Every structure is written in C-alpha cells, then in structure tokens.
PDB file of C-alpha atoms in Angstrom:
ATOM      1  CA  MET A1470      35.379   2.832   9.272  1.00  0.00           C
ATOM      2  CA  ASN A1471      35.128   2.135   5.545  1.00  0.00           C
ATOM      3  CA  PHE A1472      36.349   5.152   3.507  1.00  0.00           C
ATOM      4  CA  LYS A1473      33.231   5.124   1.292  1.00  0.00           C
ATOM      5  CA  ILE A1474      30.997   5.214   4.357  1.00  0.00           C
ATOM      6  CA  LEU A1475      33.060   8.035   5.869  1.00  0.00           C
ATOM      7  CA  LYS A1476      32.832  10.039   2.648  1.00  0.00           C
ATOM      8  CA  GLU A1477      29.022   9.798   2.536  1.00  0.00           C
ATOM      9  CA  LEU A1478      28.394  10.132   6.279  1.00  0.00           C
ATOM     10  CA  SER A1479      26.538  13.148   7.671  1.00  0.00           C
ATOM     11  CA  VAL A1480      28.002  13.773  11.127  1.00  0.00           C
ATOM     12  CA  ILE A1481      25.201  16.142  12.139  1.00  0.00           C
ATOM     13  CA  LYS A1482      22.373  13.815  11.033  1.00  0.00           C
ATOM     14  CA  THR A1483      24.093  10.828  12.616  1.00  0.00           C
ATOM     15  CA  LEU A1484      24.510  12.594  15.952  1.00  0.00           C
ATOM     16  CA  ARG A1485      20.968  13.953  15.844  1.00  0.00           C
ATOM     17  CA  PHE A1486      19.387  10.549  15.107  1.00  0.00           C
ATOM     18  CA  ASN A1487      21.384   8.659  17.741  1.00  0.00           C
ATOM     19  CA  TRP A1488      20.876  11.219  20.493  1.00  0.00           C
ATOM     20  CA  ARG A1489      17.141  11.489  19.828  1.00  0.00           C
ATOM     21  CA  TYR A1490      16.513   7.745  20.078  1.00  0.00           C
ATOM     22  CA  PHE A1491      19.275   6.437  22.368  1.00  0.00           C
ATOM     23  CA  LYS A1492      20.505   9.415  24.412  1.00  0.00           C
ATOM     24  CA  TRP A1493      23.919   8.618  26.007  1.00  0.00           C
ATOM     25  CA  ASN A1494      24.084   5.166  24.395  1.00  0.00           C
ATOM     26  CA  GLY A1495      23.734   7.004  21.099  1.00  0.00           C
ATOM     27  CA  LEU A1496      27.259   8.370  21.515  1.00  0.00           C
ATOM     28  CA  LYS A1497      28.430   4.927  20.421  1.00  0.00           C
ATOM     29  CA  LEU A1498      26.840   5.772  17.036  1.00  0.00           C
ATOM     30  CA  PRO A1499      24.973   2.519  16.344  1.00  0.00           C
ATOM     31  CA  VAL A1500      23.205   4.225  13.413  1.00  0.00           C
ATOM     32  CA  PHE A1501      25.073   5.903  10.551  1.00  0.00           C
ATOM     33  CA  VAL A1502      23.049   8.383   8.456  1.00  0.00           C
ATOM     34  CA  SER A1503      24.210   9.487   5.008  1.00  0.00           C
ATOM     35  CA  LYS A1504      24.211  13.035   3.662  1.00  0.00           C
ATOM     36  CA  ASN A1505      21.422  12.138   1.218  1.00  0.00           C
ATOM     37  CA  PHE A1506      19.044  10.798   3.850  1.00  0.00           C
ATOM     38  CA  LEU A1507      16.349  13.247   4.994  1.00  0.00           C
ATOM     39  CA  LEU A1508      15.301  12.993   8.632  1.00  0.00           C
ATOM     40  CA  LYS A1509      11.781  14.221   7.997  1.00  0.00           C
ATOM     41  CA  ALA A1510      10.353  13.056  11.335  1.00  0.00           C
ATOM     42  CA  ILE A1511      12.486  11.503  14.085  1.00  0.00           C
ATOM     43  CA  GLU A1512       9.591  10.895  16.429  1.00  0.00           C
ATOM     44  CA  GLY A1513       8.242   7.617  17.866  1.00  0.00           C
ATOM     45  CA  ASN A1514      10.624   4.957  19.161  1.00  0.00           C
ATOM     46  CA  VAL A1515      13.563   2.971  17.846  1.00  0.00           C
ATOM     47  CA  GLU A1516      14.958  -0.169  19.480  1.00  0.00           C
ATOM     48  CA  ILE A1517      18.199  -1.897  18.524  1.00  0.00           C
ATOM     49  CA  SER A1518      19.821  -5.166  19.548  1.00  0.00           C
ATOM     50  CA  GLU A1519      23.172  -3.656  20.595  1.00  0.00           C
ATOM     51  CA  TYR A1520      25.006  -0.339  20.597  1.00  0.00           C
ATOM     52  CA  LYS A1521      27.686  -1.202  18.067  1.00  0.00           C
ATOM     53  CA  PRO A1522      29.025   1.563  15.778  1.00  0.00           C
ATOM     54  CA  GLY A1523      27.450   1.436  12.326  1.00  0.00           C
ATOM     55  CA  LEU A1524      25.162  -1.478  13.108  1.00  0.00           C
ATOM     56  CA  ILE A1525      22.428   0.284  11.130  1.00  0.00           C
ATOM     57  CA  LYS A1526      23.168   2.243   7.959  1.00  0.00           C
ATOM     58  CA  LEU A1527      20.649   4.626   6.417  1.00  0.00           C
ATOM     59  CA  GLY A1528      21.092   5.820   2.838  1.00  0.00           C
ATOM     60  CA  PHE A1529      24.485   4.400   1.876  1.00  0.00           C
ATOM     61  CA  GLY A1530      25.652   2.363  -1.105  1.00  0.00           C
ATOM     62  CA  SER A1531      25.082   2.883  -4.803  1.00  0.00           C
ATOM     63  CA  VAL A1532      23.416   1.346  -7.830  1.00  0.00           C
ATOM     64  CA  GLY A1533      24.610   2.379 -11.280  1.00  0.00           C
ATOM     65  CA  ILE A1534      21.185   3.418 -12.584  1.00  0.00           C
ATOM     66  CA  PHE A1535      20.583   5.884  -9.716  1.00  0.00           C
ATOM     67  CA  ASP A1536      22.158   9.273  -9.066  1.00  0.00           C
ATOM     68  CA  LYS A1537      23.542   9.713  -5.558  1.00  0.00           C
ATOM     69  CA  ARG A1538      23.182  13.485  -5.770  1.00  0.00           C
ATOM     70  CA  TYR A1539      19.416  13.470  -6.228  1.00  0.00           C
ATOM     71  CA  ASP A1540      18.041  10.146  -4.958  1.00  0.00           C
ATOM     72  CA  LYS A1541      17.372  11.074  -1.351  1.00  0.00           C
ATOM     73  CA  GLY A1542      16.102   8.691   1.294  1.00  0.00           C
ATOM     74  CA  ILE A1543      13.509   9.640   3.916  1.00  0.00           C
ATOM     75  CA  TRP A1544      13.009   8.702   7.570  1.00  0.00           C
ATOM     76  CA  GLU A1545       9.511   9.522   8.865  1.00  0.00           C
ATOM     77  CA  ASN A1546       8.738   7.694  12.081  1.00  0.00           C
ATOM     78  CA  PHE A1547       5.851   8.400  14.438  1.00  0.00           C
ATOM     79  CA  GLY A1548       5.490   4.779  15.602  1.00  0.00           C
ATOM     80  CA  SER A1549       7.962   2.039  16.504  1.00  0.00           C
ATOM     81  CA  VAL A1550      10.906   0.629  14.582  1.00  0.00           C
ATOM     82  CA  ILE A1551      12.788  -2.380  15.953  1.00  0.00           C
ATOM     83  CA  PHE A1552      16.168  -3.424  14.550  1.00  0.00           C
ATOM     84  CA  GLU A1553      17.016  -6.980  15.609  1.00  0.00           C
ATOM     85  CA  GLY A1554      20.546  -6.888  14.217  1.00  0.00           C
ATOM     86  CA  ARG A1555      22.478  -5.399  11.345  1.00  0.00           C
ATOM     87  CA  SER A1556      20.498  -3.538   8.663  1.00  0.00           C
ATOM     88  CA  ASP A1557      21.507  -1.641   5.536  1.00  0.00           C
ATOM     89  CA  ILE A1558      18.720   0.563   4.193  1.00  0.00           C
ATOM     90  CA  GLY A1559      20.245   1.731   0.946  1.00  0.00           C
ATOM     91  CA  LEU A1560      20.424   4.800  -1.229  1.00  0.00           C
ATOM     92  CA  GLY A1561      17.140   6.660  -1.732  1.00  0.00           C
ATOM     93  CA  SER A1562      15.049   4.284   0.391  1.00  0.00           C
ATOM     94  CA  LYS A1563      12.133   5.617   2.415  1.00  0.00           C
ATOM     95  CA  VAL A1564      10.674   4.483   5.733  1.00  0.00           C
ATOM     96  CA  SER A1565       7.323   5.940   6.824  1.00  0.00           C
ATOM     97  CA  VAL A1566       5.715   4.650  10.033  1.00  0.00           C
ATOM     98  CA  ALA A1567       2.430   6.031  11.377  1.00  0.00           C
ATOM     99  CA  SER A1568       1.770   6.518  15.099  1.00  0.00           C
ATOM    100  CA  LYS A1569       0.217   3.040  15.528  1.00  0.00           C
ATOM    101  CA  GLY A1570       2.646   1.345  13.152  1.00  0.00           C
ATOM    102  CA  LYS A1571       5.421  -1.118  14.013  1.00  0.00           C
ATOM    103  CA  VAL A1572       8.237  -2.210  11.723  1.00  0.00           C
ATOM    104  CA  TYR A1573      10.603  -5.048  12.622  1.00  0.00           C
ATOM    105  CA  PHE A1574      13.896  -5.413  10.734  1.00  0.00           C
ATOM    106  CA  GLY A1575      15.614  -8.761  11.222  1.00  0.00           C
ATOM    107  CA  ASP A1576      19.374  -9.323  11.388  1.00  0.00           C
ATOM    108  CA  ARG A1577      21.362  -8.867   8.153  1.00  0.00           C
ATOM    109  CA  LEU A1578      18.583  -7.146   6.272  1.00  0.00           C
ATOM    110  CA  SER A1579      19.720  -5.394   3.105  1.00  0.00           C
ATOM    111  CA  ILE A1580      17.771  -2.974   0.914  1.00  0.00           C
ATOM    112  CA  THR A1581      19.720  -2.160  -2.243  1.00  0.00           C
ATOM    113  CA  ALA A1582      18.182   1.214  -3.157  1.00  0.00           C
ATOM    114  CA  LYS A1583      15.048   3.319  -3.590  1.00  0.00           C
ATOM    115  CA  SER A1584      12.581   0.987  -1.913  1.00  0.00           C
ATOM    116  CA  GLU A1585       9.686   2.228   0.217  1.00  0.00           C
ATOM    117  CA  ILE A1586       8.187   0.954   3.458  1.00  0.00           C
ATOM    118  CA  VAL A1587       4.819   2.444   4.415  1.00  0.00           C
ATOM    119  CA  CYS A1588       3.449   1.135   7.709  1.00  0.00           C
ATOM    120  CA  ASN A1589       0.200   1.945   9.479  1.00  0.00           C
ATOM    121  CA  LYS A1590      -0.125  -1.357  11.371  1.00  0.00           C
ATOM    122  CA  GLU A1591       2.743  -3.883  11.333  1.00  0.00           C
ATOM    123  CA  ILE A1592       5.441  -5.003   8.901  1.00  0.00           C
ATOM    124  CA  ILE A1593       7.898  -7.744   9.868  1.00  0.00           C
ATOM    125  CA  PHE A1594      11.098  -8.568   7.985  1.00  0.00           C
ATOM    126  CA  GLY A1595      12.930 -11.733   9.042  1.00  0.00           C
ATOM    127  CA  ASN A1596      16.661 -12.417   9.152  1.00  0.00           C
ATOM    128  CA  ASN A1597      18.838 -12.481   6.017  1.00  0.00           C
ATOM    129  CA  VAL A1598      16.267 -10.693   3.858  1.00  0.00           C
ATOM    130  CA  LEU A1599      17.522  -9.163   0.612  1.00  0.00           C
ATOM    131  CA  ILE A1600      15.402  -6.473  -1.075  1.00  0.00           C
ATOM    132  CA  SER A1601      16.292  -5.084  -4.478  1.00  0.00           C
ATOM    133  CA  TRP A1602      15.561  -1.569  -5.745  1.00  0.00           C
ATOM    134  CA  ASP A1603      12.206   0.148  -6.342  1.00  0.00           C
ATOM    135  CA  CYS A1604      10.189  -2.197  -4.115  1.00  0.00           C
ATOM    136  CA  LEU A1605       7.112  -1.071  -2.167  1.00  0.00           C
ATOM    137  CA  PHE A1606       5.798  -2.543   1.102  1.00  0.00           C
ATOM    138  CA  MET A1607       2.478  -1.080   2.260  1.00  0.00           C
ATOM    139  CA  ASP A1608       0.162  -2.515   4.925  1.00  0.00           C
ATOM    140  CA  THR A1609      -2.588   0.065   4.444  1.00  0.00           C
ATOM    141  CA  ASP A1610      -4.695   1.723   1.745  1.00  0.00           C
ATOM    142  CA  TRP A1611      -4.461   5.077   3.555  1.00  0.00           C
ATOM    143  CA  HIS A1612      -8.178   5.582   2.978  1.00  0.00           C
ATOM    144  CA  ASP A1613     -11.398   3.887   4.059  1.00  0.00           C
ATOM    145  CA  ILE A1614     -13.982   2.140   1.877  1.00  0.00           C
ATOM    146  CA  TYR A1615     -17.482   1.773   3.336  1.00  0.00           C
ATOM    147  CA  ASP A1616     -20.308  -0.621   2.536  1.00  0.00           C
ATOM    148  CA  ARG A1617     -23.953   0.462   2.381  1.00  0.00           C
ATOM    149  CA  SER A1618     -24.271   0.018   6.151  1.00  0.00           C
ATOM    150  CA  GLY A1619     -21.411   2.388   6.829  1.00  0.00           C
ATOM    151  CA  ASN A1620     -18.932  -0.311   7.860  1.00  0.00           C
ATOM    152  CA  ILE A1621     -15.286  -0.100   6.809  1.00  0.00           C
ATOM    153  CA  THR A1622     -14.422  -2.924   4.415  1.00  0.00           C
ATOM    154  CA  ASN A1623     -10.692  -2.398   3.900  1.00  0.00           C
ATOM    155  CA  SER A1624      -8.929  -2.609   7.246  1.00  0.00           C
ATOM    156  CA  ASP A1625      -5.126  -2.556   7.532  1.00  0.00           C
ATOM    157  CA  GLU A1626      -3.404  -5.960   7.589  1.00  0.00           C
ATOM    158  CA  LYS A1627       0.110  -6.866   8.670  1.00  0.00           C
ATOM    159  CA  ILE A1628       2.866  -7.966   6.267  1.00  0.00           C
ATOM    160  CA  ILE A1629       5.241 -10.761   7.273  1.00  0.00           C
ATOM    161  CA  ILE A1630       8.421 -11.541   5.336  1.00  0.00           C
ATOM    162  CA  GLY A1631      10.131 -14.699   6.599  1.00  0.00           C
ATOM    163  CA  ASP A1632      13.843 -15.447   7.015  1.00  0.00           C
ATOM    164  CA  HIS A1633      16.090 -15.736   3.978  1.00  0.00           C
ATOM    165  CA  VAL A1634      13.727 -14.191   1.429  1.00  0.00           C
ATOM    166  CA  TRP A1635      14.972 -12.406  -1.691  1.00  0.00           C
ATOM    167  CA  ILE A1636      12.639  -9.855  -3.260  1.00  0.00           C
ATOM    168  CA  GLY A1637      13.388  -8.770  -6.834  1.00  0.00           C
ATOM    169  CA  CYS A1638      13.321  -5.209  -8.120  1.00  0.00           C
ATOM    170  CA  ARG A1639      10.121  -3.227  -8.681  1.00  0.00           C
ATOM    171  CA  SER A1640       7.994  -5.623  -6.666  1.00  0.00           C
ATOM    172  CA  THR A1641       4.947  -4.478  -4.714  1.00  0.00           C
ATOM    173  CA  VAL A1642       4.016  -6.202  -1.455  1.00  0.00           C
ATOM    174  CA  LEU A1643       0.600  -5.159  -0.163  1.00  0.00           C
ATOM    175  CA  LYS A1644      -1.310  -5.641   3.089  1.00  0.00           C
ATOM    176  CA  GLY A1645      -2.038  -9.200   4.213  1.00  0.00           C
ATOM    177  CA  VAL A1646       0.994 -10.727   2.495  1.00  0.00           C
ATOM    178  CA  MET A1647       2.897 -13.477   4.262  1.00  0.00           C
ATOM    179  CA  ILE A1648       5.977 -14.938   2.570  1.00  0.00           C
ATOM    180  CA  PRO A1649       7.486 -17.953   4.379  1.00  0.00           C
ATOM    181  CA  ALA A1650      11.236 -18.508   4.723  1.00  0.00           C
ATOM    182  CA  ASN A1651      13.563 -19.450   1.874  1.00  0.00           C
ATOM    183  CA  ASN A1652      11.539 -18.032  -1.008  1.00  0.00           C
ATOM    184  CA  VAL A1653      12.384 -15.722  -3.906  1.00  0.00           C
ATOM    185  CA  VAL A1654      10.019 -13.076  -5.278  1.00  0.00           C
ATOM    186  CA  ALA A1655      10.551 -12.447  -8.980  1.00  0.00           C
ATOM    187  CA  ALA A1656      11.115  -8.923 -10.278  1.00  0.00           C
ATOM    188  CA  ASN A1657       8.062  -6.758 -10.990  1.00  0.00           C
ATOM    189  CA  SER A1658       5.696  -8.910  -8.937  1.00  0.00           C
ATOM    190  CA  THR A1659       2.521  -7.753  -7.201  1.00  0.00           C
ATOM    191  CA  LEU A1660       1.591  -9.694  -4.069  1.00  0.00           C
ATOM    192  CA  SER A1661      -1.557  -9.293  -1.982  1.00  0.00           C
ATOM    193  CA  LYS A1662      -2.153 -12.577  -0.151  1.00  0.00           C
ATOM    194  CA  GLU A1663      -0.663 -15.159   2.195  1.00  0.00           C
ATOM    195  CA  PHE A1664       1.587 -17.863   0.739  1.00  0.00           C
ATOM    196  CA  LYS A1665       2.311 -21.253   2.293  1.00  0.00           C
ATOM    197  CA  VAL A1666       5.122 -22.476  -0.003  1.00  0.00           C
ATOM    198  CA  THR A1667       8.840 -22.635   0.727  1.00  0.00           C
ATOM    199  CA  ASN A1668      11.922 -22.941  -1.514  1.00  0.00           C
ATOM    200  CA  SER A1669       9.856 -21.476  -4.344  1.00  0.00           C
ATOM    201  CA  ILE A1670       9.814 -18.558  -6.773  1.00  0.00           C
ATOM    202  CA  ILE A1671       6.754 -16.367  -6.337  1.00  0.00           C
ATOM    203  CA  GLY A1672       5.946 -13.882  -9.068  1.00  0.00           C
ATOM    204  CA  GLY A1673       3.528 -12.133 -11.373  1.00  0.00           C
ATOM    205  CA  VAL A1674       0.267 -11.468  -9.537  1.00  0.00           C
ATOM    206  CA  ASN A1675       0.104 -13.919  -6.601  1.00  0.00           C
ATOM    207  CA  LYS A1676       1.510 -16.893  -8.518  1.00  0.00           C
ATOM    208  CA  VAL A1677       3.970 -19.649  -7.576  1.00  0.00           C
ATOM    209  CA  LEU A1678       6.245 -19.910 -10.612  1.00  0.00           C
ATOM    210  CA  LYS A1679       8.695 -22.613  -9.604  1.00  0.00           C
ATOM    211  CA  ASP A1680       9.313 -25.054  -6.738  1.00  0.00           C
ATOM    212  CA  ASN A1681      12.390 -26.689  -5.212  1.00  0.00           C
ATOM    213  CA  ILE A1682      14.798 -23.766  -5.608  1.00  0.00           C
ATOM    214  CA  HIS A1683      17.685 -22.581  -3.445  1.00  0.00           C
ATOM    215  CA  TRP A1684      19.553 -19.307  -3.256  1.00  0.00           C
ATOM    216  CA  GLY A1685      22.737 -18.390  -1.406  1.00  0.00           C
ATOM    217  CA  THR A1686      23.156 -16.737   1.972  1.00  0.00           C
ATOM    218  CA  PHE A1687      24.831 -13.480   2.927  1.00  0.00           C
ATOM    219  CA  SER A1688      28.580 -13.523   3.410  1.00  0.00           C
ATOM    220  CA  LYS A1689      29.068 -10.100   5.000  1.00  0.00           C
TER     221      LYS A1689
END
C-alpha cells in the first residue's frame, strides 16, 4: 500500500463501509476511506466490479489550494451506487444519493477534489472520466414547480457523461445533460442540455467552443 494512502487511511471507517456493503467480501477491503471522509449515511446499496484492495478510494489526494485538515468529504447514500472499475473520489468530495437515485461510476474515474454529486434519479459517468475540483452534478431541483393546473413542470432528468470526458474546475452540470465521449468541458461552465458533438470543447453556458480536439488518456 502506498505510504501516503496508509497515512490518510481511517481503519475504522474503511472496515465499517466494507462490512456494511459487502459483508465477508468486504474483508478484502475493496474500498479505502480516508480520515477526512464523513460517512453520513451508509444506507442503500453499493456494487463493485471486483473485490480488489483499494479499488475505490474515498477522500484521498491533495490539491494545493485546499486544506486537508478542514475539507471533509461526505458519503450519503440511500439509493444505489455502482462502481464499474477503479474510482478515486478525491479530497473533500461529496456524494449524495436519494432513495430512488442511481449513480454509475465507470472504470478509471478520477475526481480531483471538492466536487459534489447530488442524485435523485440517475447519473452515469463513463470510463476514463476526469473531473477537476469544485464541480457540481445535480439531476434534480429538489423542489417542485407547478403550472396553473397543478401539474409539476420540472421533473428530474438523468445526467450522462460519456467515456473519456474531462470536466474543468468549477463547472456545473445540471439535469438533462448528456456529454458524448471524447469531449472537454472548459472551466467554470454551466451545462443544462444534451450535446451531440465529439472531440470538442464545451464551455460557457451550453456552447461548443472548439471542434477537432484531442486530449490524453490516463496512465495509472
């Protein structure tokens, strides 16, 4: 085990998380939980692709502009979370899944730090997805808006992030967004619709900024 991981690891939280979701298979410790990661609600279900030690890491890593002592992550799951491979959910990141919510994390997903996932319906992350810090993914408004006939006009809508997508820091991805594979989302973007482009930079408020781009793949 990497010394940095060992130094930040909470043995009690790691054992608690793995036993709750995987019982005897959890003794293989497929999920590592850091000292700064709050297990606010370890309800619902978690599925993983294999029981390999440290396959999933919650709350590790560092970014120079954040303070490890105070930037705590949160796990609040009442629904379903499916890990389809290796995932690193970094320092200070928060995952909140409601009872009807489903979150899918593809293989080799990496969240740098302090990003938030709020799911009331369904959020899908593909393989080789890189998410920078301070990003928000939210598939719900968490409140209803009614028309004059009493009908709800703002239903929850799923979010789909394709394979090999890089999302820049401080971006907001709202309900109904679909980003196809091989795209980059520029920093400080706000997205609220489905896109059909590929090999492009998406940014600003629902704009395609540049076509015919390419970015590298993960090496870890």
